[in-house]
Coordinates of C-alpha atoms and ligand atoms in Angstrom, one line a residue:
X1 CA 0.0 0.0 0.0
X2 CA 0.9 3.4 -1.1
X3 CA 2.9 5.3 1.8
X4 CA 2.8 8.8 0.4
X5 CA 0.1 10.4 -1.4
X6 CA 1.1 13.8 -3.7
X7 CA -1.2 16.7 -3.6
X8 CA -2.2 16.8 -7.3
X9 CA -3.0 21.1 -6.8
X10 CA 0.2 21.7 -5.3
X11 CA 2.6 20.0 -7.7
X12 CA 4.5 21.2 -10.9
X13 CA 5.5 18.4 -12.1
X14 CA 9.8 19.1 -11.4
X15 CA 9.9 15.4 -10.6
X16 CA 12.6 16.4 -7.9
X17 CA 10.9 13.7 -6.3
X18 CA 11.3 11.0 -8.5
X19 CA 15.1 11.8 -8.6
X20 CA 15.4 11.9 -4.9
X21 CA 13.7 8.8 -3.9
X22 CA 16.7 5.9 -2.7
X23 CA 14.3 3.1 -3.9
X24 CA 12.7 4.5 -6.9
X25 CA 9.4 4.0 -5.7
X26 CA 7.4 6.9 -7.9
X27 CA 7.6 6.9 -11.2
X28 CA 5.7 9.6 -13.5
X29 CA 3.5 7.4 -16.5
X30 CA 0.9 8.2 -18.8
X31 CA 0.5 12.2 -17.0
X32 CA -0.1 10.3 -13.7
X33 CA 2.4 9.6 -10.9
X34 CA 2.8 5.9 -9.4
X35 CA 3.6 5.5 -6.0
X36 CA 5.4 1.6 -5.9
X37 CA 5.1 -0.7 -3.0
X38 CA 8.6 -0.5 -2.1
X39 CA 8.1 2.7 -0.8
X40 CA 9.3 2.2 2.8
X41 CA 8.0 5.5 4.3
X42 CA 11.2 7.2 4.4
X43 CA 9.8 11.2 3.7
X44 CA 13.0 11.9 1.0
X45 CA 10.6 13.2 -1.4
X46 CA 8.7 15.3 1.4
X47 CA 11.7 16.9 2.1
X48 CA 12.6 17.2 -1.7
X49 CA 9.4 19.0 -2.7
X50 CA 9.8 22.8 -2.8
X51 CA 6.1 23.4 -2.9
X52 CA 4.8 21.1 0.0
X53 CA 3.0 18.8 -2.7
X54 CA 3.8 15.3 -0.7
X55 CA 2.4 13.9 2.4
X56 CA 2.2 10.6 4.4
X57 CA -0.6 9.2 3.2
X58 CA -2.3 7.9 6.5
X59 CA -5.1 5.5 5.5
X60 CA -7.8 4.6 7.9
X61 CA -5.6 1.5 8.6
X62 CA -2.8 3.2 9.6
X63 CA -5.3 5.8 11.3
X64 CA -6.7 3.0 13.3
X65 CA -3.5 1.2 14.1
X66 CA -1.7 4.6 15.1
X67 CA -4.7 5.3 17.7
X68 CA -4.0 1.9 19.7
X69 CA -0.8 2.5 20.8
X70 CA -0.6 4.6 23.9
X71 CA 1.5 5.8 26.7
X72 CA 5.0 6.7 27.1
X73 CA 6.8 4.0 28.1
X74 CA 11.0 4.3 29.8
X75 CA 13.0 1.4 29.8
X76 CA 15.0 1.5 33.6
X77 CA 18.8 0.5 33.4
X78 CA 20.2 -0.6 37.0
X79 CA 23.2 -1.3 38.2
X80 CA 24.1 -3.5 41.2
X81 CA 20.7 -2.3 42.8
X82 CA 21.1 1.5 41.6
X83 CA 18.9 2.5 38.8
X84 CA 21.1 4.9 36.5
X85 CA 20.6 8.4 36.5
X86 CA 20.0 8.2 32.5
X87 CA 16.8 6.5 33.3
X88 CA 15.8 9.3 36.3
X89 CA 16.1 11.7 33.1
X90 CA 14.3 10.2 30.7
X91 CA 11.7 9.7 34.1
X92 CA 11.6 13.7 33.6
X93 CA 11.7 14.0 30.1
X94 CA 8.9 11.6 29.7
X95 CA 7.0 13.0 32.0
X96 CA 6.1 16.6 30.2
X97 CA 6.4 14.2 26.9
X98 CA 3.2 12.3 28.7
X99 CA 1.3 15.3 30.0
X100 CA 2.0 17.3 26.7
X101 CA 0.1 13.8 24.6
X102 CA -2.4 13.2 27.9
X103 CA -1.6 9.8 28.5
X104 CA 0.5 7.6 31.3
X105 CA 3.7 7.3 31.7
X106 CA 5.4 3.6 32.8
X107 CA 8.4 2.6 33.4
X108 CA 9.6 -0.6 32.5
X109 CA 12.2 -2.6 34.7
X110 CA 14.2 -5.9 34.1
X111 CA 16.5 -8.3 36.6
X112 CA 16.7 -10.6 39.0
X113 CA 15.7 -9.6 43.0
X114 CA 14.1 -6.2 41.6
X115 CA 11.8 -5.5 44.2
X116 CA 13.7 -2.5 45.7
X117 CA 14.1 -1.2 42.4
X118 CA 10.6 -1.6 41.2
X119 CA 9.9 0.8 44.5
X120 CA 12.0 3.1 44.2
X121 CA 10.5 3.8 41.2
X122 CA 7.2 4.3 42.3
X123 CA 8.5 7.1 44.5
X124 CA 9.0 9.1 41.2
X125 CA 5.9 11.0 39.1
X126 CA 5.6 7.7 37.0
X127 CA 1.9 5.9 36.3
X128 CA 2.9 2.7 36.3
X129 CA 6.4 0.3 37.1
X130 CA 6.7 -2.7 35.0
X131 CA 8.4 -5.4 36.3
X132 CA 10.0 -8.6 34.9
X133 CA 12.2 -10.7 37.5
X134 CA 13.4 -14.0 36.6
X135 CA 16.7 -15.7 37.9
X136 CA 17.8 -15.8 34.1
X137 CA 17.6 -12.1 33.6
X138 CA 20.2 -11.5 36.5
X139 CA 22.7 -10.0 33.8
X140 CA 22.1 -8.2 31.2
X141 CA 22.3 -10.2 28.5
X142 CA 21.1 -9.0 24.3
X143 CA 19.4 -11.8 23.6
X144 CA 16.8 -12.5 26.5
X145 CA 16.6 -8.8 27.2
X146 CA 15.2 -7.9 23.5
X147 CA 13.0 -10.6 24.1
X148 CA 11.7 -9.6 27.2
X149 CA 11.3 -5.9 25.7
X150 CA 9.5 -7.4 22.9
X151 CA 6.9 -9.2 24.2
X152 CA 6.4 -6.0 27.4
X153 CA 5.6 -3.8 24.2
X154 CA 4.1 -5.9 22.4
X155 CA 1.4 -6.2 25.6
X156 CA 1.1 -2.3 25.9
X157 CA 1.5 -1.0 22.6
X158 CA 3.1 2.3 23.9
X159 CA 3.0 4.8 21.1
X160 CA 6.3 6.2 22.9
X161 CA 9.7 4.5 23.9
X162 CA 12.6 5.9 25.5
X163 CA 16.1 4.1 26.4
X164 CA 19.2 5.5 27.7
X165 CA 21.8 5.6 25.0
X166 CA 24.0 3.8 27.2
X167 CA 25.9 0.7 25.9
X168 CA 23.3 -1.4 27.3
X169 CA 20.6 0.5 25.5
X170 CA 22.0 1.1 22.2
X171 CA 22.9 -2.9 22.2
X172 CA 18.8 -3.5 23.4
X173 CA 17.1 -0.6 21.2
X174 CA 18.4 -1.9 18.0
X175 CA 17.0 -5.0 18.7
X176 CA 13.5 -4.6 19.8
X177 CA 13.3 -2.0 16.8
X178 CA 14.0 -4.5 14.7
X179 CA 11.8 -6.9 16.3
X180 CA 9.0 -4.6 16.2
X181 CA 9.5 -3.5 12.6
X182 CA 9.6 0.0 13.6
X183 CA 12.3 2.7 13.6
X184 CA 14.3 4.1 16.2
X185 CA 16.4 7.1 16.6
X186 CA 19.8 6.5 18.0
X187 CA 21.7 9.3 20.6
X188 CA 18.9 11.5 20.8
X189 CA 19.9 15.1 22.3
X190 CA 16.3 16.4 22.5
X191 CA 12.6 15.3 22.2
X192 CA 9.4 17.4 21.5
X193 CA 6.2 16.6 20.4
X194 CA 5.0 18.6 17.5
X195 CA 1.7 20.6 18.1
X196 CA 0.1 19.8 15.1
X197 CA 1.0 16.1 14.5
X198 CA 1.4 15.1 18.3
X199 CA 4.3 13.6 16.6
X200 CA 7.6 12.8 18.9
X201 CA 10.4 15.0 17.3
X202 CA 13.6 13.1 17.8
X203 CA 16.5 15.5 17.6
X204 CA 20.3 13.9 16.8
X205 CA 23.5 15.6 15.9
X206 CA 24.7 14.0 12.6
X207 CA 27.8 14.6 10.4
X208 CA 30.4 14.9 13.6
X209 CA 28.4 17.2 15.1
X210 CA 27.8 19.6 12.8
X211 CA 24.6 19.5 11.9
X212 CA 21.1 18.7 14.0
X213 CA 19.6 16.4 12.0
X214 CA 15.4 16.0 13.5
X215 CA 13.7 12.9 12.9
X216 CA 10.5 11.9 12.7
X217 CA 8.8 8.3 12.7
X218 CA 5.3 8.5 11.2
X219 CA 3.7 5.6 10.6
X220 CA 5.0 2.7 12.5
X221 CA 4.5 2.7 16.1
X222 CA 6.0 2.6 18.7
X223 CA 8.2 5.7 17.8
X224 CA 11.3 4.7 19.3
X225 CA 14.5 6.5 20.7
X226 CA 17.4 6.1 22.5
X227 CA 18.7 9.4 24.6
X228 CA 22.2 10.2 25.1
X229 CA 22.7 10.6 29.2
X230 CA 23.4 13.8 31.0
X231 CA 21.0 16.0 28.6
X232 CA 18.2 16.4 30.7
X233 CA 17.6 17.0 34.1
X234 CA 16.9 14.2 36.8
X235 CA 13.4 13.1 37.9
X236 CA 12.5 14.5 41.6
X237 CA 11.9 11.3 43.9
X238 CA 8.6 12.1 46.8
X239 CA 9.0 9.6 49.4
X240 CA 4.8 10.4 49.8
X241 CA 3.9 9.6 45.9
X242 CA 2.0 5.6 45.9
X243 CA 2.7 3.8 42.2
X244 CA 1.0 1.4 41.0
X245 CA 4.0 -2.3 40.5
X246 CA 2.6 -4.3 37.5
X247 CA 4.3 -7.8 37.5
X248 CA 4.1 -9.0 33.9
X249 CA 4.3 -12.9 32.6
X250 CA 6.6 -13.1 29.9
X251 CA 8.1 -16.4 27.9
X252 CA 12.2 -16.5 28.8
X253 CA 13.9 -19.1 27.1
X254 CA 17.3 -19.4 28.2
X255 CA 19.9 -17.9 26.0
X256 CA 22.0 -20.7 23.8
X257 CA 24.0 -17.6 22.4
X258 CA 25.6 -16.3 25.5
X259 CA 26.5 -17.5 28.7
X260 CA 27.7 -15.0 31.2
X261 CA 30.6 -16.6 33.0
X262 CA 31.8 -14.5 34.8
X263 CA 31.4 -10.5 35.6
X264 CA 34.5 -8.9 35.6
X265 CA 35.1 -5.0 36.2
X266 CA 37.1 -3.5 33.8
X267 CA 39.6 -1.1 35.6
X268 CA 39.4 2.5 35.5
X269 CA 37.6 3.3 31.8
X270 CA 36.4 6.7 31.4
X271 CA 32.6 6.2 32.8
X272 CA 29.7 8.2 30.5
X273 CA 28.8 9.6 33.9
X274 CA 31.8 11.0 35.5
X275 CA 31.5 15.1 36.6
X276 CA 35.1 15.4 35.6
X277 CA 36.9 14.0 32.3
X278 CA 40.8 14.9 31.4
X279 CA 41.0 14.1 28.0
X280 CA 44.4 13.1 26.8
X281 CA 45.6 14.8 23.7
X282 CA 48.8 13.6 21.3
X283 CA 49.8 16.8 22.5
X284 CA 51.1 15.7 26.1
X285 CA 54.1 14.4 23.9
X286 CA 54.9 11.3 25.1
X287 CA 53.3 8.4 27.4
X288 CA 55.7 8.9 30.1
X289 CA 53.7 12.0 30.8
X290 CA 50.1 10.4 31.3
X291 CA 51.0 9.7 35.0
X292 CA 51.4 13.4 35.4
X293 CA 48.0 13.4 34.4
X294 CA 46.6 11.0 36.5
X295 CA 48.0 12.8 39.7
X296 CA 45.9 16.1 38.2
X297 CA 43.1 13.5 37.8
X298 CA 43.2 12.0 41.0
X299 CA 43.1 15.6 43.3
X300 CA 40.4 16.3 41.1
X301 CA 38.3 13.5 41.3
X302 CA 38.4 12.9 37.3
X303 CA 38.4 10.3 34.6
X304 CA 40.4 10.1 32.1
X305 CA 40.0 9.9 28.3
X306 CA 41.8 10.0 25.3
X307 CA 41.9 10.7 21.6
X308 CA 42.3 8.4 19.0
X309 CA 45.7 9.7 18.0
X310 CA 46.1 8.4 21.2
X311 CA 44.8 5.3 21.2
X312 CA 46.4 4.8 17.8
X313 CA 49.7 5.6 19.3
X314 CA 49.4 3.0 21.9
X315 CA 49.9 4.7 24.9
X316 CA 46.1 4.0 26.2
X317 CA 43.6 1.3 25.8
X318 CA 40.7 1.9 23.0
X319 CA 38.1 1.7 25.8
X320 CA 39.6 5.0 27.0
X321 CA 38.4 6.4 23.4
X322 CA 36.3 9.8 23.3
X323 CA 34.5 11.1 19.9
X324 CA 32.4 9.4 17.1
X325 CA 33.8 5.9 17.0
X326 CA 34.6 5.9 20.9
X327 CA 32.8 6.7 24.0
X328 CA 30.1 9.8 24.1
X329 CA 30.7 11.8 27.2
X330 CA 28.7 14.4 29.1
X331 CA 30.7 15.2 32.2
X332 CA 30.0 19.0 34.0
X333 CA 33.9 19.7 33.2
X334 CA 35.8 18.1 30.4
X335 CA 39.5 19.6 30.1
X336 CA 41.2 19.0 27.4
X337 CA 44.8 18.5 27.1
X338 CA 47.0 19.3 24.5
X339 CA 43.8 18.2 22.0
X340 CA 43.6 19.6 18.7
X341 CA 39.9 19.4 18.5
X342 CA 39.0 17.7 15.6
X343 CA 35.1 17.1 14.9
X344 CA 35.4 13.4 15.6
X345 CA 37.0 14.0 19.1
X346 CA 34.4 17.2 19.7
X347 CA 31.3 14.7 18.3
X348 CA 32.0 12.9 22.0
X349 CA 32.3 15.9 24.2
X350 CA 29.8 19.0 23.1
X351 CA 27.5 18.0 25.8
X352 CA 30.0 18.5 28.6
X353 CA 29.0 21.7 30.5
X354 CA 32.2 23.5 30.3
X355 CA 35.0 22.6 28.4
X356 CA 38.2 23.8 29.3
X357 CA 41.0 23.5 26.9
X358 CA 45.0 23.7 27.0
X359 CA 47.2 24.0 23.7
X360 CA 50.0 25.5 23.0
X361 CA 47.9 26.4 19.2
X362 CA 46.1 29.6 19.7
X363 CA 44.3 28.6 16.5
X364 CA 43.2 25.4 17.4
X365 CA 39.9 24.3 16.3
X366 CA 39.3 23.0 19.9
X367 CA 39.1 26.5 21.7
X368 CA 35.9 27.3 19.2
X369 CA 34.0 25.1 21.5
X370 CA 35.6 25.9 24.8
X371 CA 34.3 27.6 27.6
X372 CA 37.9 28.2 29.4
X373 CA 41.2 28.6 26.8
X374 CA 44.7 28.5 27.7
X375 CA 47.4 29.0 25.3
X376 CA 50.5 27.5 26.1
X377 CA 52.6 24.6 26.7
X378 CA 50.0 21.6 28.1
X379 CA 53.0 20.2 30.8
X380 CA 54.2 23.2 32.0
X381 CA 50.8 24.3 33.0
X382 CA 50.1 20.4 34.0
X383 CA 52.9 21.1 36.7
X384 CA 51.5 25.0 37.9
X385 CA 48.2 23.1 38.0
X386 CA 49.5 20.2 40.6
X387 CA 51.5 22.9 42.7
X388 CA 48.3 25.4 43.1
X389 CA 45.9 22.2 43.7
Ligands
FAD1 C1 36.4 8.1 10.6 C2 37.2 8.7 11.7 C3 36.8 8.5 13.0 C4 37.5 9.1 14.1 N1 37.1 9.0 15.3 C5 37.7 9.6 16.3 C6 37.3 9.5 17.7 O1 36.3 8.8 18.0 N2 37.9 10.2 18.6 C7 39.0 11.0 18.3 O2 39.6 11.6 19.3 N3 39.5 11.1 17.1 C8 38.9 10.4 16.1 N4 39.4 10.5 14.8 C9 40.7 11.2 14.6 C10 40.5 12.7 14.6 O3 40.2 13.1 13.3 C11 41.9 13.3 15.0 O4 42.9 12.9 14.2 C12 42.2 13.1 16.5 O5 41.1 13.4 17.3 C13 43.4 14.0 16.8 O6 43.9 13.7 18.1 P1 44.7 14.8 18.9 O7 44.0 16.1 19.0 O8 45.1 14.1 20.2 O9 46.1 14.9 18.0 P2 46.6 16.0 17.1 O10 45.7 16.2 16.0 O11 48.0 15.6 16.7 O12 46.6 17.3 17.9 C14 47.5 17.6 19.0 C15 47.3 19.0 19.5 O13 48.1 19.2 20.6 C16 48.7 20.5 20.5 N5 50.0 20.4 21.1 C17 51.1 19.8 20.7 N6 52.1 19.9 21.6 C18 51.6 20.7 22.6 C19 52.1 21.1 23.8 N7 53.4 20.9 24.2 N8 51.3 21.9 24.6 C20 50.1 22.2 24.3 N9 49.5 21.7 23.1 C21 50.3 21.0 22.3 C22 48.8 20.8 19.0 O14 48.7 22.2 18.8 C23 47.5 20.1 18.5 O15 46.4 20.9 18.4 C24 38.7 9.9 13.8 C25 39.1 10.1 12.4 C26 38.4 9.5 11.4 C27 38.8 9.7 10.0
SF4_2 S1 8.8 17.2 -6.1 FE1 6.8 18.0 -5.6 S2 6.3 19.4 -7.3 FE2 8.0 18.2 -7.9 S3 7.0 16.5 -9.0 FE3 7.3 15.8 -7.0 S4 5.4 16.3 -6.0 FE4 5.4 17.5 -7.8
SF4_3 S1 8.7 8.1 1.1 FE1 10.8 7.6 0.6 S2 10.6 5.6 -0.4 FE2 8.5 6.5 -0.4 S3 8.4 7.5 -2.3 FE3 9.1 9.1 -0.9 S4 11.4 9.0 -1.0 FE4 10.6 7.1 -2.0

């Protein structure tokens, strides 16, 4: 069935369309246009057209299909009993996303001996806590946890849901997405519903950074997104508020593909939720300076991180990696050291509050983003630094 319709009134007949569609799924015949069944929904052409002539074509299937799925619906990550702070914001943000549609908002929670969890939860402005604990859902684990996700959503039919962009939830998002046969928005940096559409706009840098690309998803349902951590602000907990725990049945068939062995805790690696983050440049020099730099980080309270020139370099281990193929960070203060700035580094690191930057460059690209610049040679000022602190 046709996904787009073209508003015959509207259009001249530029075919901008036809020549911007990725699976040539209109085609322009006998005076008449042809929209293919291929056509996956994709809104290319709505953007192409200068003169507003294309729109979704919503019929009453879709209409009806659209109207069943309600709610806004959170998916909780926890850690050894402590539910992550990405999931307290997305509490928040879902919350005015909720009131702003005038339905519920739920929170979903997975794991093993949950219970305190699942209570904690209800002390925040949610509707309704989900819960799903089962012995074989202990640790987190792809394989059981999409299926778990699944078959929750697939009960509810939210028409909303939000996961952390965590590692965890950009390994489950893609999954259920899939599952679902719906899209999803990776690394979101800001939601709104549109007015007119009630529509969730999913907002995403793209190219490096430097562009906001803004995505919407408008036929399939739910609309889903994952939401980098650190962009919005925490949910308030109210000791007095009384939720409502939902303990839901679901089929968990234990996992042939992965058997968790063993949890180990990787030493040290720069955490997506530190409030401090040194970032190593190539411009310390040489490795024998990086200690120096842990002293700064350890009076500081900081994490460190690193570029890939780095990494490359082999001074640090890749899971120290900042920018668009390593980690995504959002600390209050990153400080940059001896960091040239380059927009795959800066891709990890514009949501930091302040960014304070030392190079001995005063043209380097990095002190266009920073809130603090120093000019001068990163070791010398390493060693005023450790004196004064
Ligand atoms: C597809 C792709 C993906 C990439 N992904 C990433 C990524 O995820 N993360 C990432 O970081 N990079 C990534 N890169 C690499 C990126 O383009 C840069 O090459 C890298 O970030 C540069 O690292 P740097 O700033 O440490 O080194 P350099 O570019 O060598 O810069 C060193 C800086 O230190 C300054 N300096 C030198 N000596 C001193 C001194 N004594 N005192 C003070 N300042 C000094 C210099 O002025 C310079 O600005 C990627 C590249 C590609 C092509
Ligand atoms: S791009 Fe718009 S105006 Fe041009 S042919 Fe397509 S529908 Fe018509
Ligand atoms: S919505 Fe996408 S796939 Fe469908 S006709 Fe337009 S550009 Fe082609």
């Amino acid at each position: 069935m046709a996904q787009i319709r073209i508003i015959k009134d509207r259009c001249f007949e530029c075919m901008a369309c036809i020549d911007n569609c990725p699976s040539k799924s209109i085609a322009f015949e006998g005076g008449k246009f042809i929209i293919k069944d291929n056509c996956n929904a994709c809104g290319v052409c709505i953007s192409s057209c200068s003169f507003n002539a294309i729109v979704f074509d919503e019929g009453q299937e879709i209409i009806q299909r659209k109207r069943e799925y309600r709610g806004v619906f959170i998916y909780c990550e926890h850690e050894n009993g402590c539910i992550k702070d990405v999931s307290l914001e997305l509490i928040c943000k879902g919350r005015e996303i909720a009131n702003q549609l005038g339905e519920e908002l739920s929170v979903i929670v997975i794991g093993h001996k949950i219970d305190n969890i699942a209570i904690e939860l209800t002390y925040y402005d949610v509707n309704k806590v989900i819960k799903v604990d089962n012995s074989l859902l202990e640790t987190f684990n792809e394989y059981l946890y999409v299926d778990v996700l699944e078959q929750i959503i697939n009960v509810f039919n939210p028409q909303i849901v939000l996961i952390g962009a965590t590692k965890y939830g950009m390994a489950l998002a893609p999954g259920v997405a899939t599952r679902l046969k719906t899209g999803l928005t990776a690394d979101c940096t800001e939601l709104e519903i549109e007015n007119e559409t009630g529509l969730l706009l999913q907002t995403r840098p793209a190219f490096g950074g430097n562009l906001l690309a803004r995505i919407i998803c408008p036929i399939h349902r739910p609309q889903m997104a994952t939401v980098r951590p650190g962009i919005f602000m925490p949910a308030n907990k109210e000791f007095e508020r009384k939720g409502f725990i939902e303990e839901v049945p679901v089929i968990i068939n234990k996992s042939e593909k992965v058997e968790i062995v063993e949890r180990v805790a990787k030493e040290s690696i720069c955490s997506s939720n530190a409030e401090i983050i040194i970032g190593i440049g190539k411009g310390i020099g040489k490795p024998e300076n990086i200690p120096m730099v842990k002293k700064l980080a350890n009076k500081l309270g900081a994490e460190l991180g690193a570029t890939r020139a780095v990494i490359d370099a082999g001074w640090m281990d890749c899971s120290y990696q900042i920018g668009q193929t390593g980690r995504v960070v959002s600390p209050k203060i990153y400080i940059a050291l001896g960091i040239s700035g380059a927009v795959q580094h800066t891709a990890g690191i514009i949501s930091s509050n302040t960014i304070i930057a030392i190079n001995r460059d005063k043209d380097a690209p990095i002190f266009k983003i920073a809130s603090i610049g120093i000019v001068g040679d990163v070791m010398e000022i390493l060693n005023l630094l450790l004196d004064e602190i």
